[in-house]
Tab-separated table of C-alpha atoms in Angstrom:
chain	number	residue	atom	x	y	z
A	1	MET	CA	-5.012	26.318	12.101
A	2	LYS	CA	-1.501	25.106	12.725
A	3	LEU	CA	1.094	25.794	10.029
A	4	TYR	CA	4.184	23.751	9.195
A	5	ASP	CA	7.519	24.432	7.501
A	6	LYS	CA	8.692	22.708	4.304
A	7	ASN	CA	10.655	20.068	6.267
A	8	ALA	CA	7.543	18.895	8.154
A	9	VAL	CA	5.484	18.891	4.944
A	10	ALA	CA	8.218	16.947	3.143
A	11	LYS	CA	8.262	14.347	5.898
A	12	PHE	CA	4.449	14.098	5.873
A	13	LEU	CA	4.294	13.708	2.070
A	14	ASP	CA	7.298	11.355	2.027
A	15	MET	CA	9.479	13.541	-0.190
A	16	THR	CA	12.454	15.868	0.080
A	17	PRO	CA	12.164	19.534	1.131
A	18	LYS	CA	13.513	20.391	-2.333
A	19	ASN	CA	10.474	18.685	-3.921
A	20	VAL	CA	8.175	20.714	-1.658
A	21	GLU	CA	9.883	23.896	-2.909
A	22	ARG	CA	9.579	22.753	-6.545
A	23	LEU	CA	5.844	21.983	-6.152
A	24	THR	CA	5.359	25.369	-4.474
A	25	GLN	CA	7.132	27.165	-7.334
A	26	LYS	CA	4.880	25.350	-9.833
A	27	GLY	CA	1.843	26.601	-7.888
A	28	ILE	CA	0.724	23.123	-6.859
A	29	LEU	CA	1.295	23.739	-3.146
A	30	GLN	CA	0.314	27.061	-1.540
A	31	THR	CA	2.098	28.706	1.372
A	32	LYS	CA	0.493	30.694	4.173
A	33	GLN	CA	2.244	33.405	6.178
A	34	GLY	CA	5.537	33.343	4.376
A	35	ASN	CA	6.992	29.872	3.911
A	36	LEU	CA	4.561	27.908	6.100
A	37	TYR	CA	1.971	25.374	4.903
A	38	ALA	CA	-1.458	24.244	6.134
A	39	LEU	CA	-0.970	20.475	6.287
A	40	ALA	CA	-4.510	19.312	5.371
A	41	GLU	CA	-4.792	21.759	2.470
A	42	THR	CA	-1.307	20.849	1.240
A	43	ASN	CA	-2.118	17.141	1.414
A	44	ARG	CA	-5.312	17.596	-0.658
A	45	ALA	CA	-3.454	19.710	-3.228
A	46	TYR	CA	-0.722	17.089	-3.567
A	47	ILE	CA	-3.264	14.262	-3.989
A	48	LYS	CA	-5.106	16.304	-6.650
A	49	TYR	CA	-1.785	16.906	-8.416
A	50	LEU	CA	-1.017	13.173	-8.449
A	51	ARG	CA	-4.488	12.316	-9.756
A	52	ASP	CA	-4.382	14.963	-12.478
A	53	ARG	CA	-0.901	13.901	-13.506
A	54	ASN	CA	-1.886	10.242	-13.954
A	55	PRO	CA	-5.511	9.885	-15.110
A	56	GLU	CA	-4.858	6.220	-16.007
A	57	SER	CA	-4.696	5.383	-12.318
A	58	GLN	CA	-8.404	6.150	-12.003
A	59	GLU	CA	-9.068	2.602	-13.213
A	60	ALA	CA	-10.476	3.172	-16.662
A	61	VAL	CA	-13.251	0.660	-17.228
A	62	ASP	CA	-12.644	-1.771	-20.069
A	63	LEU	CA	-16.134	-2.700	-21.263
A	64	ASN	CA	-14.980	-5.859	-23.031
A	65	GLU	CA	-13.243	-7.068	-19.881
A	66	GLU	CA	-16.328	-6.290	-17.782
A	67	ARG	CA	-18.597	-8.121	-20.265
A	68	ALA	CA	-16.269	-11.124	-20.183
A	69	LYS	CA	-16.359	-11.167	-16.364
A	70	LEU	CA	-20.157	-10.902	-16.371
A	71	THR	CA	-20.494	-13.689	-18.938
A	72	LYS	CA	-18.127	-15.917	-16.977
A	73	THR	CA	-20.041	-15.257	-13.751
A	74	LYS	CA	-23.397	-15.992	-15.409
A	75	ARG	CA	-22.023	-19.219	-16.903
A	76	LEU	CA	-20.660	-20.348	-13.539
A	77	ASN	CA	-23.996	-19.553	-11.896
A	78	GLU	CA	-25.863	-21.594	-14.533
A	79	GLU	CA	-23.444	-24.513	-14.090
A	80	LEU	CA	-23.998	-24.465	-10.327
A	81	ASP	CA	-27.791	-24.334	-10.771
A	82	LEU	CA	-27.608	-27.295	-13.148
A	83	ALA	CA	-25.439	-29.262	-10.705
A	84	VAL	CA	-28.021	-28.619	-7.956
A	85	LYS	CA	-30.852	-29.773	-10.236
A	86	LYS	CA	-28.923	-32.928	-11.189
A	87	GLY	CA	-28.299	-33.676	-7.521
A	88	GLU	CA	-24.531	-33.383	-7.954
A	89	LEU	CA	-24.382	-30.361	-5.668
A	90	HIS	CA	-26.427	-29.537	-2.579
A	91	ARG	CA	-27.355	-26.152	-1.180
A	92	SER	CA	-25.828	-25.420	2.217
A	93	GLU	CA	-29.282	-24.779	3.729
A	94	ASP	CA	-30.427	-28.248	2.634
A	95	ILE	CA	-27.320	-29.899	4.067
A	96	GLU	CA	-27.779	-28.033	7.332
A	97	LYS	CA	-31.404	-29.235	7.598
A	98	VAL	CA	-30.486	-32.845	6.824
A	99	MET	CA	-27.501	-32.900	9.176
A	100	THR	CA	-29.579	-31.352	11.959
A	101	ALA	CA	-32.302	-33.961	11.464
A	102	MET	CA	-29.750	-36.786	11.342
A	103	LEU	CA	-27.991	-35.656	14.514
A	104	ILE	CA	-31.271	-35.195	16.373
A	105	ASN	CA	-32.335	-38.728	15.354
A	106	PHE	CA	-28.925	-40.073	16.363
A	107	LYS	CA	-29.083	-38.392	19.756
A	108	SER	CA	-32.611	-39.731	20.293
A	109	ARG	CA	-31.558	-43.274	19.413
A	110	LEU	CA	-28.570	-43.163	21.752
A	111	SER	CA	-30.633	-41.623	24.543
A	112	ALA	CA	-33.290	-44.318	24.131
A	113	ILE	CA	-30.889	-47.256	24.515
A	114	PRO	CA	-30.817	-47.263	28.346
A	115	ALA	CA	-34.619	-47.063	28.691
A	116	GLU	CA	-35.351	-49.610	25.975
A	117	GLU	CA	-32.691	-52.109	26.966
A	118	ALA	CA	-32.594	-51.795	30.774
A	119	ASP	CA	-34.785	-54.856	31.442
A	120	LYS	CA	-32.868	-57.050	29.017
A	121	LEU	CA	-29.508	-55.880	30.411
A	122	ALA	CA	-30.657	-56.435	33.995
A	123	ALA	CA	-31.237	-60.093	33.179
A	124	MET	CA	-27.776	-60.498	31.637
A	125	THR	CA	-24.836	-61.521	33.815
A	126	ASP	CA	-22.038	-62.081	31.314
A	127	LYS	CA	-20.027	-58.862	30.809
A	128	ALA	CA	-18.881	-59.926	27.340
A	129	LYS	CA	-22.480	-60.479	26.180
A	130	ILE	CA	-23.541	-57.125	27.681
A	131	PHE	CA	-20.667	-55.433	25.867
A	132	LEU	CA	-21.536	-57.066	22.527
A	133	TYR	CA	-25.238	-56.318	22.951
A	134	LEU	CA	-24.645	-52.615	23.720
A	135	ASN	CA	-22.049	-52.415	20.971
A	136	ASP	CA	-24.622	-53.708	18.440
A	137	LYS	CA	-27.198	-51.133	19.579
A	138	ILE	CA	-24.665	-48.304	19.266
A	139	LYS	CA	-23.607	-49.519	15.803
A	140	GLU	CA	-27.274	-49.509	14.711
A	141	ALA	CA	-27.538	-45.879	15.783
A	142	LEU	CA	-24.247	-45.015	14.063
A	143	ASN	CA	-25.399	-46.759	10.894
A	144	GLU	CA	-28.146	-44.194	10.561
A	145	LEU	CA	-25.492	-41.467	10.261
A	146	SER	CA	-23.811	-43.260	7.359
A	147	ASP	CA	-26.865	-42.964	5.089
A	148	PHE	CA	-26.598	-39.253	4.290
A	149	GLU	CA	-27.836	-39.586	0.696
A	150	GLY	CA	-30.909	-41.584	1.722
A	151	MET	CA	-31.727	-39.165	4.511
A	152	PHE	CA	-31.084	-36.209	2.190
A	153	LYS	CA	-33.514	-37.512	-0.443
A	154	GLU	CA	-36.099	-38.271	2.242
A	155	GLU	CA	-35.764	-34.822	3.828
A	156	ILE	CA	-35.983	-33.016	0.463
A	157	LYS	CA	-38.997	-35.125	-0.558
A	158	ASP	CA	-40.719	-34.209	2.731
A	159	GLU	CA	-39.894	-30.546	2.160
A	160	GLU	CA	-41.277	-30.582	-1.401
A	161	GLY	CA	-44.434	-32.306	-0.162
A	162	ASN	CA	-44.969	-29.589	2.456
A	163	ASP	CA	-44.680	-26.707	-0.043
């Protein structure tokens, strides 16, 4: 075990060498082999001294404060549950399911446009009409994304029916 002088201990404990001497004289810190200290043992002794000196720092539990926190947390939880039941708030899992379903439907609709409309587009020669026609088809697909509430209710109804 390596031993250190009072200057090294003072530096380690962030104090003056004089304070190390004072704590040693009080019997808080113990020396080994004359005036040398075992650093780990000295550190533990100093921490114990600080804890014993200030028992308030051990975070005394205030039961009234803890009860108030618990009551507040329970109330908040009940308010959130009520908001979910009223449909004012949605669970993240439900939103994830609905958004996934909506995006899959959207992707399918966009992917289907070329196959469904190829024959009609092949017969068209006017670029402006082709543009407007494709634009309408894309807007129809995009419109589906704008009806989140309708899709949400539909998805939740399907889920409740499957339970």
